[in-house]
Structure formats: C-alpha cells, structure tokens
Coordinates of C-alpha atoms and ligand atoms in Angstrom, one line a residue:
E1 CA 35.5 15.4 -1.5
R2 CA 33.2 12.4 -1.9
Q3 CA 34.5 11.1 1.5
R4 CA 33.8 14.4 3.1
E5 CA 30.2 14.3 1.9
A6 CA 29.8 10.7 3.0
V7 CA 31.0 11.6 6.6
V8 CA 28.6 14.5 6.7
E9 CA 25.7 12.5 5.4
A10 CA 26.4 9.6 7.8
L11 CA 26.4 12.2 10.7
E12 CA 23.1 13.7 9.5
N13 CA 21.5 10.2 9.4
V14 CA 22.9 9.3 12.8
T15 CA 21.6 12.6 14.3
A16 CA 18.2 12.1 12.8
R17 CA 17.9 8.6 14.0
L18 CA 19.0 9.5 17.6
D19 CA 16.4 12.3 17.5
E20 CA 13.8 9.8 16.6
E21 CA 14.9 7.3 19.3
K22 CA 15.4 10.0 22.0
S23 CA 12.5 9.0 24.1
H24 CA 13.2 5.3 23.7
L25 CA 16.8 5.7 24.8
T26 CA 15.5 7.9 27.7
D27 CA 13.1 5.1 28.7
L28 CA 15.8 2.5 28.7
D29 CA 18.1 4.8 30.8
S30 CA 15.2 5.6 33.2
A31 CA 14.9 1.9 34.0
I32 CA 18.5 1.3 35.0
G33 CA 20.1 4.8 35.0
D34 CA 19.2 8.5 35.3
A35 CA 17.0 8.9 32.2
D36 CA 19.4 11.2 30.3
H37 CA 20.9 9.0 27.6
G38 CA 18.5 10.1 24.9
A39 CA 19.0 13.8 25.7
N40 CA 22.8 13.3 26.0
M41 CA 23.1 11.7 22.6
T42 CA 20.8 14.0 20.7
R43 CA 22.4 17.1 22.2
G44 CA 25.9 15.9 21.3
F45 CA 25.1 14.8 17.8
R46 CA 23.1 17.8 16.9
K47 CA 26.0 20.0 17.9
A48 CA 28.5 17.8 16.0
N49 CA 26.2 18.2 12.9
E50 CA 26.4 22.0 13.2
K51 CA 30.1 22.0 13.7
V52 CA 30.9 20.0 10.5
Q53 CA 28.6 22.1 8.3
D54 CA 31.2 24.8 7.8
M55 CA 34.2 22.5 7.5
D56 CA 34.4 22.7 3.7
E57 CA 38.1 22.0 3.5
A58 CA 38.4 19.3 6.1
D59 CA 39.5 15.7 5.3
P60 CA 37.7 12.7 6.8
A61 CA 40.1 12.4 9.7
E62 CA 39.6 16.0 10.7
L63 CA 35.8 15.7 10.4
V64 CA 35.7 12.5 12.5
K65 CA 38.0 14.1 15.0
T66 CA 35.7 17.1 15.3
I67 CA 32.7 14.9 15.9
G68 CA 34.6 13.2 18.7
V69 CA 35.8 16.5 20.3
T70 CA 32.2 17.9 20.1
L71 CA 30.7 14.8 21.7
V72 CA 33.2 15.0 24.6
S73 CA 32.2 18.5 25.3
E74 CA 28.5 18.2 24.8
V75 CA 27.3 14.7 25.8
G76 CA 28.7 14.6 29.3
G77 CA 28.0 11.7 31.6
A78 CA 29.7 8.3 31.2
S79 CA 28.9 8.1 27.5
G80 CA 30.4 11.4 26.4
P81 CA 34.0 10.6 27.1
L82 CA 33.5 7.0 25.9
Y83 CA 31.9 7.9 22.6
G84 CA 33.6 11.2 22.0
G85 CA 37.1 10.5 23.4
S86 CA 37.3 7.2 21.5
I87 CA 36.1 8.6 18.2
M88 CA 38.5 11.4 18.6
S89 CA 41.5 9.2 19.1
A90 CA 40.5 6.5 16.6
S91 CA 40.0 9.2 13.9
Q92 CA 43.8 9.0 13.4
A93 CA 43.2 5.8 11.4
F94 CA 41.9 8.0 8.5
S95 CA 44.7 10.5 8.6
E96 CA 46.9 9.2 5.8
E97 CA 44.7 7.3 3.3
G98 CA 41.3 8.6 4.2
I99 CA 38.5 6.0 4.5
T100 CA 39.3 2.6 2.9
A101 CA 38.3 -1.0 3.8
E102 CA 41.6 -1.3 5.7
T103 CA 41.5 2.0 7.5
S104 CA 37.9 1.4 8.5
V105 CA 39.0 -1.8 10.2
A106 CA 41.8 0.1 12.0
F107 CA 39.3 2.8 13.1
A108 CA 36.9 0.2 14.5
E109 CA 39.6 -1.6 16.4
A110 CA 41.1 1.6 17.8
Y111 CA 37.6 2.7 18.8
L112 CA 36.8 -0.5 20.7
E113 CA 40.2 -0.5 22.4
K114 CA 39.7 3.1 23.6
V115 CA 36.2 2.4 24.9
Q116 CA 37.6 -0.6 26.8
D117 CA 40.6 1.3 28.1
R118 CA 38.6 4.3 29.3
G119 CA 35.6 2.4 30.7
G120 CA 37.1 -0.8 31.9
A121 CA 34.1 -2.8 30.8
E122 CA 34.3 -6.2 29.4
I123 CA 31.8 -8.4 27.5
G124 CA 29.1 -9.2 30.0
S125 CA 29.4 -5.9 32.0
K126 CA 26.1 -4.8 30.4
T127 CA 27.4 -1.8 28.5
M128 CA 28.0 -0.5 24.9
V129 CA 31.0 -2.9 24.9
D130 CA 28.6 -5.8 24.6
A131 CA 27.3 -4.5 21.2
L132 CA 30.6 -3.1 20.1
T133 CA 32.9 -6.1 20.6
P134 CA 31.1 -8.6 18.5
A135 CA 30.5 -6.0 15.9
V136 CA 34.1 -5.0 15.6
H137 CA 35.4 -8.6 15.5
T138 CA 32.8 -9.5 12.9
Y139 CA 33.7 -6.5 10.8
K140 CA 37.4 -7.2 10.9
K141 CA 37.0 -10.9 10.2
S142 CA 34.6 -10.3 7.3
I143 CA 37.1 -7.9 5.6
E144 CA 40.4 -9.5 6.5
T145 CA 39.6 -13.2 6.5
D146 CA 36.4 -13.6 4.4
D147 CA 37.4 -10.9 1.9
L148 CA 33.9 -9.3 1.9
E149 CA 33.1 -5.8 0.6
P150 CA 33.0 -3.2 3.4
L151 CA 29.2 -2.9 2.9
E152 CA 28.6 -6.6 3.4
A153 CA 31.0 -6.6 6.3
L154 CA 29.1 -3.7 7.9
A155 CA 25.8 -5.5 7.5
K156 CA 27.2 -8.5 9.3
A157 CA 28.6 -6.3 12.0
V158 CA 25.2 -4.7 12.5
D159 CA 23.7 -8.2 13.0
A160 CA 26.4 -9.0 15.5
A161 CA 25.7 -5.7 17.4
E162 CA 22.0 -6.5 17.4
R163 CA 22.7 -9.9 19.1
G164 CA 25.0 -8.0 21.5
V165 CA 22.2 -5.6 22.5
E166 CA 19.8 -8.5 23.1
F167 CA 22.5 -10.2 25.3
T168 CA 22.6 -7.1 27.6
T169 CA 18.9 -7.7 28.8
P170 CA 19.3 -10.8 30.9
I171 CA 22.6 -10.0 32.5
R172 CA 23.6 -8.0 35.6
A173 CA 25.4 -4.6 35.1
K174 CA 28.9 -4.4 36.3
K175 CA 29.9 -1.0 35.1
G176 CA 28.2 2.4 34.9
R177 CA 25.2 3.7 36.9
A178 CA 23.2 0.5 36.2
S179 CA 25.7 -1.4 38.3
Y180 CA 24.5 0.4 41.4
L181 CA 21.3 -1.6 41.0
G182 CA 23.0 -4.9 41.2
W183 CA 20.6 -7.7 40.4
R184 CA 17.8 -5.3 39.8
S185 CA 19.5 -4.3 36.5
V186 CA 18.6 -7.8 35.2
G187 CA 15.8 -7.8 32.6
H188 CA 16.6 -4.4 31.1
Q189 CA 18.3 -3.6 27.8
D190 CA 21.4 -1.4 28.1
P191 CA 20.9 2.1 26.7
G192 CA 24.5 2.6 25.5
A193 CA 24.6 -0.7 23.7
T194 CA 21.3 0.3 22.0
S195 CA 22.6 3.7 20.8
T196 CA 25.7 2.0 19.5
L197 CA 23.4 -0.3 17.4
Y198 CA 21.4 2.7 16.1
I199 CA 24.6 4.5 15.1
M200 CA 25.9 1.4 13.3
E201 CA 22.5 0.9 11.5
E202 CA 22.7 4.4 10.2
L203 CA 26.3 4.0 9.0
L204 CA 25.1 1.0 7.1
A205 CA 22.1 2.8 5.7
T206 CA 24.3 5.7 4.5
A207 CA 26.8 3.3 2.8
Q208 CA 24.0 1.4 1.0
Ligands
LIG1 P1 25.3 8.4 32.5 O1 25.3 7.0 33.0 O2 26.5 9.1 33.1 O3 24.1 9.1 32.7 P2 24.6 8.0 29.8 O4 23.2 7.7 30.3 O5 24.7 8.9 28.7 O6 25.6 8.4 30.9 O7 25.2 6.6 29.2 C1 24.9 5.4 29.9 C2 25.6 4.3 29.0 O8 27.0 4.4 29.1 C3 25.3 2.9 29.6 O9 24.1 2.4 29.1 C4 26.5 2.1 29.1 O10 26.3 1.5 27.9 C5 27.6 3.1 29.0 N1 28.6 3.0 30.0 C6 28.5 3.4 31.3 N2 29.7 3.1 31.9 C7 30.5 2.5 31.1 C8 31.8 1.9 31.1 N3 32.5 2.0 32.2 N4 32.3 1.3 30.0 C9 31.5 1.2 28.9 N5 30.3 1.8 28.8 C10 29.8 2.4 29.8
LIG2 MG1 22.3 8.3 32.0
LIG3 MG1 23.8 11.1 33.5

C-alpha cells in the first residue's frame, strides 16, 4: 500500500514538473527537432496520472506497467515507444518483490537495455541514452558495489544524468530527428536527455 502511494506520488510529481518545463522542452526540440517534445511528454504523463488514480488494488508492477502502456499510446513520436515501451517491459522487475533496492537496480538496467534495443542509440548519439546510461551505471554501482542507500544512490545517479545532459550539447546527433541536421545539431541540448533528467530529479524529490 505504501509502495502504491509512492508510485502515484512520484507520477504526480513527474507530471507537474513536465507541465512546468513544457515550454522549455518545446524550445529545445524546436532547435533540433519538430517542437513537440514538451507537448508529447505532458500529454502522456497527464493521461498516465488519470489512469492510475482509480487503480486502488494495483501492485507497483501493475501501476508502472500501466504508466508505460499509457505513454506508448499517448506520447507518440520517437519518445513514446522508447519511454513507454521500455517502462512497460522493465516493470516486470517489480512483479515479485515490489520495489526494493535490488529490484530498482533490475528495473533501471532493464529500462536502459530496452531503450537501447528499440532505438539503437549509443552514448554519443545525442539522445536520452546519454543521460540514462551514466545514471543507470552509477545507480547500480552505488548500490551493489558501494553499498549506498537507494536514496543516496539515486542522488548520485541524478548528478550523472545531469553531466550526461550537458554532454549532449557539443556533440552531433546520430539518431532521431536531430540527426537529419547533421553538424547543425551541434551546440544544442537534447530534449529527450533533458526530460529524462527531469523525471529522475522528481523520483529523487519524491523519495526524499
Ligand atoms: P519526435 O522526435 O518523434 O518528435 P520527441 O520530440 O517526443 O519525438 O522526442 C525526441 C527525443 O527522443 C530526442 O531528443 C531523443 O532524446 C529521443 N530519441 C529520438 N530517437 C531516439 C533513438 N533512436 N534512441 C534513443 N532516443 C531517441
Ligand atoms: Mg519532437
Ligand atoms: Mg514529433
């Protein structure tokens, strides 16, 4: 029950943050894309928020899966299947023991793997993968090797994601719409890496 509330609260915080950042994400996407990333993300997360409100009996895995399914159907574009499909399939990590330090690492790893499988982007492609990869590796190492509490591990992962977002600015896009611009994509921060950071910041704020 506490876990259900935590998931719903995290989703509310993420949704509110994306609403706040909608025009910023749109500006980033208008520089190197088609100016819809803010609208895509807020539409998807608002709908996911509505969907989970009446899932009183659901366990964390079902809730997280529902968020993914909703994002797939509402967000569209490149980011919908990447965010939604990957959340959907990674939600299985919570199906047996709910959300623990261990299962949260399994979720993060499965999520990253799916994003990479689906999108084919690597570090340096100038996508959400640039924020996500260092974040997931940092989170896993902090928990499994350094024996940190999930909250501290998440704080370190957010720092890593932030550096990953900064790294997207000076590089040339190799995946997604921004790649059509070739060298003209240089000097612009990637929208999807940025929204990934905002989501992680809100997960951290919710856990604190
Ligand atoms: P679209 O580009 O279809 O309009 P969005 O604007 O919602 O979709 O999302 C764009 C973001 O999606 C990019 O900033 C990038 O981070 C991410 N993205 C695009 N293509 C890929 C890919 N192949 N792999 C990983 N991320 C990608
Ligand atoms: Mg776009
Ligand atoms: Mg689009």
